[in-house]
mmCIF file of C-alpha atoms in Angstrom:
data_model
loop_
_atom_site.group_PDB
_atom_site.id
_atom_site.type_symbol
_atom_site.label_atom_id
_atom_site.label_comp_id
_atom_site.label_asym_id
_atom_site.label_seq_id
_atom_site.Cartn_x
_atom_site.Cartn_y
_atom_site.Cartn_z
ATOM 1 C CA MET A 1 113.360 136.702 126.665
ATOM 2 C CA ALA A 2 114.076 133.141 127.777
ATOM 3 C CA SER A 3 111.142 131.211 129.201
ATOM 4 C CA THR A 4 111.020 130.780 132.961
ATOM 5 C CA ILE A 5 112.003 127.356 134.266
ATOM 6 C CA GLU A 6 109.574 126.767 137.133
ATOM 7 C CA PRO A 7 109.021 123.401 138.863
ATOM 8 C CA PRO A 8 105.537 122.313 139.932
ATOM 9 C CA LEU A 9 104.398 122.999 143.483
ATOM 10 C CA ASN A 10 106.169 120.864 146.114
ATOM 11 C CA PHE A 11 108.432 119.266 143.515
ATOM 12 C CA GLY A 12 111.036 116.817 144.789
ATOM 13 C CA LEU A 13 113.141 113.786 143.915
ATOM 14 C CA VAL A 14 111.920 110.543 145.492
ATOM 15 C CA CYS A 15 114.567 108.197 144.082
ATOM 16 C CA PRO A 16 116.341 107.844 140.713
ATOM 17 C CA GLY A 17 113.704 108.166 137.991
ATOM 18 C CA VAL A 18 110.832 108.984 140.380
ATOM 19 C CA PHE A 19 109.705 112.552 141.128
ATOM 20 C CA ARG A 20 106.809 114.021 143.119
ATOM 21 C CA SER A 21 104.861 117.276 142.955
ATOM 22 C CA GLY A 22 101.507 118.980 142.870
ATOM 23 C CA CYS A 23 99.442 119.020 139.691
ATOM 24 C CA PRO A 24 101.559 120.464 136.851
ATOM 25 C CA GLY A 25 100.416 123.589 135.017
ATOM 26 C CA ARG A 26 101.381 125.226 131.731
ATOM 27 C CA HIS A 27 104.066 127.330 133.441
ATOM 28 C CA ASN A 28 105.831 124.116 134.512
ATOM 29 C CA LEU A 29 106.188 122.581 131.030
ATOM 30 C CA ALA A 30 109.681 123.902 130.310
ATOM 31 C CA PHE A 31 110.863 122.360 133.570
ATOM 32 C CA LEU A 32 109.098 119.037 132.942
ATOM 33 C CA GLU A 33 110.656 118.731 129.493
ATOM 34 C CA ARG A 34 114.084 118.746 131.091
ATOM 35 C CA LEU A 35 113.151 115.688 133.157
ATOM 36 C CA GLY A 36 112.438 113.580 130.060
ATOM 37 C CA LEU A 37 109.309 112.159 131.680
ATOM 38 C CA ARG A 38 107.733 109.024 130.271
ATOM 39 C CA THR A 39 104.852 108.714 132.770
ATOM 40 C CA LEU A 40 102.550 110.844 134.906
ATOM 41 C CA VAL A 41 100.958 108.975 137.821
ATOM 42 C CA ARG A 42 97.815 110.904 138.750
ATOM 43 C CA LEU A 43 96.430 110.249 142.229
ATOM 44 C CA ILE A 44 93.380 112.511 141.948
ATOM 45 C CA ASP A 45 90.500 112.818 139.514
ATOM 46 C CA CYS A 46 91.316 115.982 137.592
ATOM 47 C CA THR A 47 91.567 117.380 134.076
ATOM 48 C CA TYR A 48 94.869 118.832 132.958
ATOM 49 C CA PRO A 49 94.961 122.366 131.521
ATOM 50 C CA SER A 50 94.823 122.325 127.715
ATOM 51 C CA ALA A 51 98.513 123.255 127.383
ATOM 52 C CA VAL A 52 99.547 120.374 129.644
ATOM 53 C CA GLN A 53 97.316 117.900 127.775
ATOM 54 C CA GLU A 54 98.820 119.026 124.465
ATOM 55 C CA TRP A 55 102.307 118.501 125.889
ATOM 56 C CA VAL A 56 101.302 115.009 127.062
ATOM 57 C CA ASP A 57 99.980 114.119 123.606
ATOM 58 C CA GLU A 58 102.900 115.579 121.687
ATOM 59 C CA ASN A 59 105.502 113.816 123.825
ATOM 60 C CA ASP A 60 103.671 110.461 124.117
ATOM 61 C CA VAL A 61 103.731 110.662 127.893
ATOM 62 C CA HIS A 62 101.866 107.852 129.663
ATOM 63 C CA VAL A 63 99.116 109.054 132.007
ATOM 64 C CA ILE A 64 98.165 106.471 134.626
ATOM 65 C CA SER A 65 95.252 107.347 136.925
ATOM 66 C CA CYS A 66 95.270 105.711 140.342
ATOM 67 C CA CYS A 67 92.652 108.016 141.826
ATOM 68 C CA MET A 68 91.921 107.866 145.522
ATOM 69 C CA THR A 69 90.072 109.985 148.076
ATOM 70 C CA PRO A 70 92.454 111.584 150.617
ATOM 71 C CA ASN A 71 92.151 110.790 154.302
ATOM 72 C CA GLN A 72 89.671 113.153 155.932
ATOM 73 C CA GLU A 73 89.307 112.921 159.695
ATOM 74 C CA PRO A 74 87.412 111.429 161.321
ATOM 75 C CA PHE A 75 85.382 109.245 158.949
ATOM 76 C CA VAL A 76 86.870 109.218 155.429
ATOM 77 C CA GLY A 77 89.837 106.938 154.916
ATOM 78 C CA LEU A 78 92.091 106.416 151.915
ATOM 79 C CA GLU A 79 91.426 103.069 150.176
ATOM 80 C CA SER A 80 94.329 100.665 150.718
ATOM 81 C CA THR A 81 93.635 98.786 147.459
ATOM 82 C CA ALA A 82 94.060 101.955 145.385
ATOM 83 C CA LEU A 83 97.201 102.823 147.331
ATOM 84 C CA LEU A 84 98.715 99.392 146.689
ATOM 85 C CA ALA A 85 97.888 99.670 142.979
ATOM 86 C CA ALA A 86 99.675 103.029 142.807
ATOM 87 C CA LEU A 87 102.628 101.589 144.717
ATOM 88 C CA ALA A 88 102.847 98.810 142.133
ATOM 89 C CA VAL A 89 102.866 101.327 139.288
ATOM 90 C CA ILE A 90 105.689 103.522 140.573
ATOM 91 C CA GLN A 91 107.953 100.494 141.038
ATOM 92 C CA GLN A 92 107.881 99.616 137.352
ATOM 93 C CA PRO A 93 111.307 100.525 135.923
ATOM 94 C CA ASP A 94 109.995 100.627 132.336
ATOM 95 C CA LEU A 95 107.668 103.527 133.248
ATOM 96 C CA ARG A 96 110.495 105.760 134.459
ATOM 97 C CA PRO A 97 111.262 108.634 134.607
ATOM 98 C CA LEU A 98 107.854 109.291 136.169
ATOM 99 C CA LEU A 99 106.135 112.019 138.147
ATOM 100 C CA ILE A 100 103.684 111.259 140.971
ATOM 101 C CA HIS A 101 101.204 114.016 141.709
ATOM 102 C CA CYS A 102 97.983 114.930 143.468
ATOM 103 C CA ILE A 103 96.563 118.470 143.658
ATOM 104 C CA ARG A 104 99.254 120.063 145.833
ATOM 105 C CA GLY A 105 101.739 117.214 146.227
ATOM 106 C CA GLN A 106 101.175 116.979 149.955
ATOM 107 C CA GLN A 107 98.901 114.427 151.629
ATOM 108 C CA THR A 108 98.008 111.744 149.067
ATOM 109 C CA THR A 109 101.381 111.916 147.340
ATOM 110 C CA GLY A 110 103.023 111.915 150.757
ATOM 111 C CA VAL A 111 101.220 108.740 151.839
ATOM 112 C CA LEU A 112 102.250 106.933 148.638
ATOM 113 C CA VAL A 113 105.875 108.022 148.988
ATOM 114 C CA GLY A 114 105.793 107.048 152.662
ATOM 115 C CA CYS A 115 104.661 103.526 151.766
ATOM 116 C CA LEU A 116 107.458 103.321 149.201
ATOM 117 C CA ARG A 117 109.925 104.355 151.912
ATOM 118 C CA ARG A 118 108.746 101.432 154.033
ATOM 119 C CA ARG A 119 109.512 99.066 151.184
ATOM 120 C CA GLN A 120 112.912 100.733 150.953
ATOM 121 C CA ARG A 121 113.343 100.005 154.684
ATOM 122 C CA TRP A 122 113.528 103.611 155.822
ATOM 123 C CA SER A 123 112.960 104.167 159.532
ATOM 124 C CA LEU A 124 109.538 105.485 160.524
ATOM 125 C CA THR A 125 111.212 108.557 162.000
ATOM 126 C CA ALA A 126 112.793 109.512 158.673
ATOM 127 C CA THR A 127 109.651 108.582 156.733
ATOM 128 C CA PHE A 128 107.375 110.696 158.925
ATOM 129 C CA GLU A 129 109.810 113.626 158.816
ATOM 130 C CA GLU A 130 109.756 113.595 155.012
ATOM 131 C CA TYR A 131 105.953 113.393 154.987
ATOM 132 C CA ARG A 132 105.632 116.363 157.367
ATOM 133 C CA ARG A 133 108.154 118.434 155.414
ATOM 134 C CA TYR A 134 105.953 118.328 152.311
ATOM 135 C CA ALA A 135 102.541 118.260 154.040
ATOM 136 C CA GLY A 136 103.200 121.234 156.304
ATOM 137 C CA PRO A 137 100.023 122.340 158.135
ATOM 138 C CA THR A 138 97.920 119.812 156.173
ATOM 139 C CA ALA A 139 99.699 116.875 157.869
ATOM 140 C CA SER A 140 97.222 114.262 159.102
ATOM 141 C CA MET A 141 97.518 111.600 161.781
ATOM 142 C CA LEU A 142 95.409 109.337 159.567
ATOM 143 C CA ASP A 143 98.046 109.633 156.847
ATOM 144 C CA LEU A 144 100.824 108.714 159.256
ATOM 145 C CA GLN A 145 98.767 105.787 160.537
ATOM 146 C CA MET A 146 98.202 104.575 156.980
ATOM 147 C CA ILE A 147 101.940 104.721 156.231
ATOM 148 C CA GLU A 148 102.779 102.800 159.404
ATOM 149 C CA LEU A 149 100.092 100.122 159.285
ATOM 150 C CA LEU A 150 99.574 99.383 155.573
ATOM 151 C CA ASP A 151 100.632 95.822 154.837
ATOM 152 C CA THR A 152 102.737 96.363 151.718
ATOM 153 C CA SER A 153 103.570 92.650 151.648
ATOM 154 C CA THR A 154 100.070 92.022 150.236
ATOM 155 C CA GLN A 155 101.059 93.778 147.028
ATOM 156 C CA ALA A 156 100.462 91.372 144.151
ATOM 157 C CA GLN A 157 102.699 93.159 141.660
ATOM 158 C CA PRO A 158 106.139 91.564 141.158
ATOM 159 C CA LEU A 159 108.765 94.289 140.868
ATOM 160 C CA GLY A 160 110.034 92.988 137.536
ATOM 161 C CA THR A 161 106.699 92.648 135.731
ATOM 162 C CA GLN A 162 106.502 94.798 132.629
ATOM 163 C CA MET A 163 103.564 96.818 131.403
ATOM 164 C CA PRO A 164 102.262 96.153 127.884
ATOM 165 C CA ALA A 165 104.088 98.256 125.291
ATOM 166 C CA ARG A 166 100.859 99.775 123.984
ATOM 167 C CA LEU A 167 97.229 100.080 124.981
ATOM 168 C CA HIS A 168 95.246 101.789 122.244
ATOM 169 C CA GLY A 169 93.099 104.735 123.319
ATOM 170 C CA MET A 170 91.711 104.749 126.831
ATOM 171 C CA SER A 171 90.750 101.649 128.731
ATOM 172 C CA SER A 172 89.397 101.048 132.210
ATOM 173 C CA VAL A 173 90.381 97.706 133.680
ATOM 174 C CA SER A 174 88.534 96.204 136.629
ATOM 175 C CA SER A 175 89.709 93.347 138.808
ATOM 176 C CA SER A 176 87.350 90.914 137.065
ATOM 177 C CA GLN A 177 89.147 91.604 133.779
ATOM 178 C CA VAL A 178 92.670 91.108 135.070
ATOM 179 C CA HIS A 179 94.203 87.619 135.159
ATOM 180 C CA SER A 180 97.167 86.438 137.177
ATOM 181 C CA THR A 181 99.500 86.244 134.190
ATOM 182 C CA VAL A 182 100.749 88.954 131.874
ATOM 183 C CA ASP A 183 99.620 88.717 128.258
ATOM 184 C CA ALA A 184 101.072 91.775 126.556
ATOM 185 C CA ALA A 185 99.874 90.712 123.132
ATOM 186 C CA ALA A 186 96.280 90.726 124.343
ATOM 187 C CA GLY A 187 96.727 94.114 126.010
ATOM 188 C CA LYS A 188 96.122 92.905 129.582
ATOM 189 C CA LEU A 189 97.617 94.596 132.607
ATOM 190 C CA PRO A 190 100.094 92.827 134.882
ATOM 191 C CA PRO A 191 98.991 91.642 138.327
ATOM 192 C CA GLY A 192 98.797 94.405 140.899
ATOM 193 C CA TYR A 193 97.041 96.964 138.705
ATOM 194 C CA GLU A 194 93.686 95.537 139.728
ATOM 195 C CA ASP A 195 91.646 96.788 142.640
ATOM 196 C CA SER A 196 90.623 93.726 144.671
ATOM 197 C CA SER A 197 87.485 95.508 145.868
ATOM 198 C CA GLY A 198 86.187 95.680 142.298
ATOM 199 C CA GLY A 199 87.296 99.244 141.669
ATOM 200 C CA VAL A 200 88.907 100.554 138.530
ATOM 201 C CA VAL A 201 92.466 101.557 137.733
ATOM 202 C CA GLU A 202 92.445 103.610 134.556
ATOM 203 C CA ILE A 203 95.199 103.576 131.969
ATOM 204 C CA GLU A 204 94.545 106.697 129.959
ATOM 205 C CA ARG A 205 97.461 106.757 127.566
ATOM 206 C CA VAL A 206 100.218 104.240 126.957
ATOM 207 C CA ALA A 207 101.687 105.235 123.673
ATOM 208 C CA ARG A 208 105.445 104.973 123.963
ATOM 209 C CA ASP A 209 107.283 101.704 123.452
ATOM 210 C CA PRO A 210 109.715 100.970 126.291
ATOM 211 C CA GLY A 211 113.184 101.816 125.118
ATOM 212 C CA GLY A 212 114.537 104.506 127.393
ATOM 213 C CA SER A 213 116.985 103.983 130.159
ATOM 214 C CA PRO A 214 115.013 102.865 133.235
ATOM 215 C CA GLY A 215 115.513 104.409 136.636
ATOM 216 C CA THR A 216 117.456 102.519 139.243
ATOM 217 C CA MET A 217 115.331 100.344 141.501
ATOM 218 C CA LEU A 218 115.966 100.781 145.200
#
């Protein structure tokens, strides 16, 4: 019997080379293989099931953690610095095709995609409609406010800056360790991956040399 091809929860195409979904499970691997993914952008602190981690290792898929706490009314707000760092990551053409995910692919993923839509000059009406379509009953006014008011012009990451070809093992890079220039030979991250509040953006696995066909930038 042929294996079932099942996409992750709330899977969708964001733009060429960029996909979104909930956290992938072992039953989604056959589908993910068809996408030819080079990068997983993880927005939540989670551990992949063993089958998914094995697939990541075997296929040299980059796992980039830009973890952030979702908006929770009325007092917990999503950190803008972490959001801007994630926005910088998903605009790197050499990391594509990539999959953005949180737990269910709704709120946190929706806020990040909404901020990308603003940079793509979508109207707020269309941006909010897309957010609500994926968020469903979990839709939050705080999320919509974040999408509307975040100043994406403060993003330090130039769209054309490339990520180092290889970072051995796992490294955690804080803002104090990141300089304003890219030094790939020394294994430093490009500007925009740092968290200006002193937080950490983790690069868990960067094991594939850029060489694939990058997604189209919008």
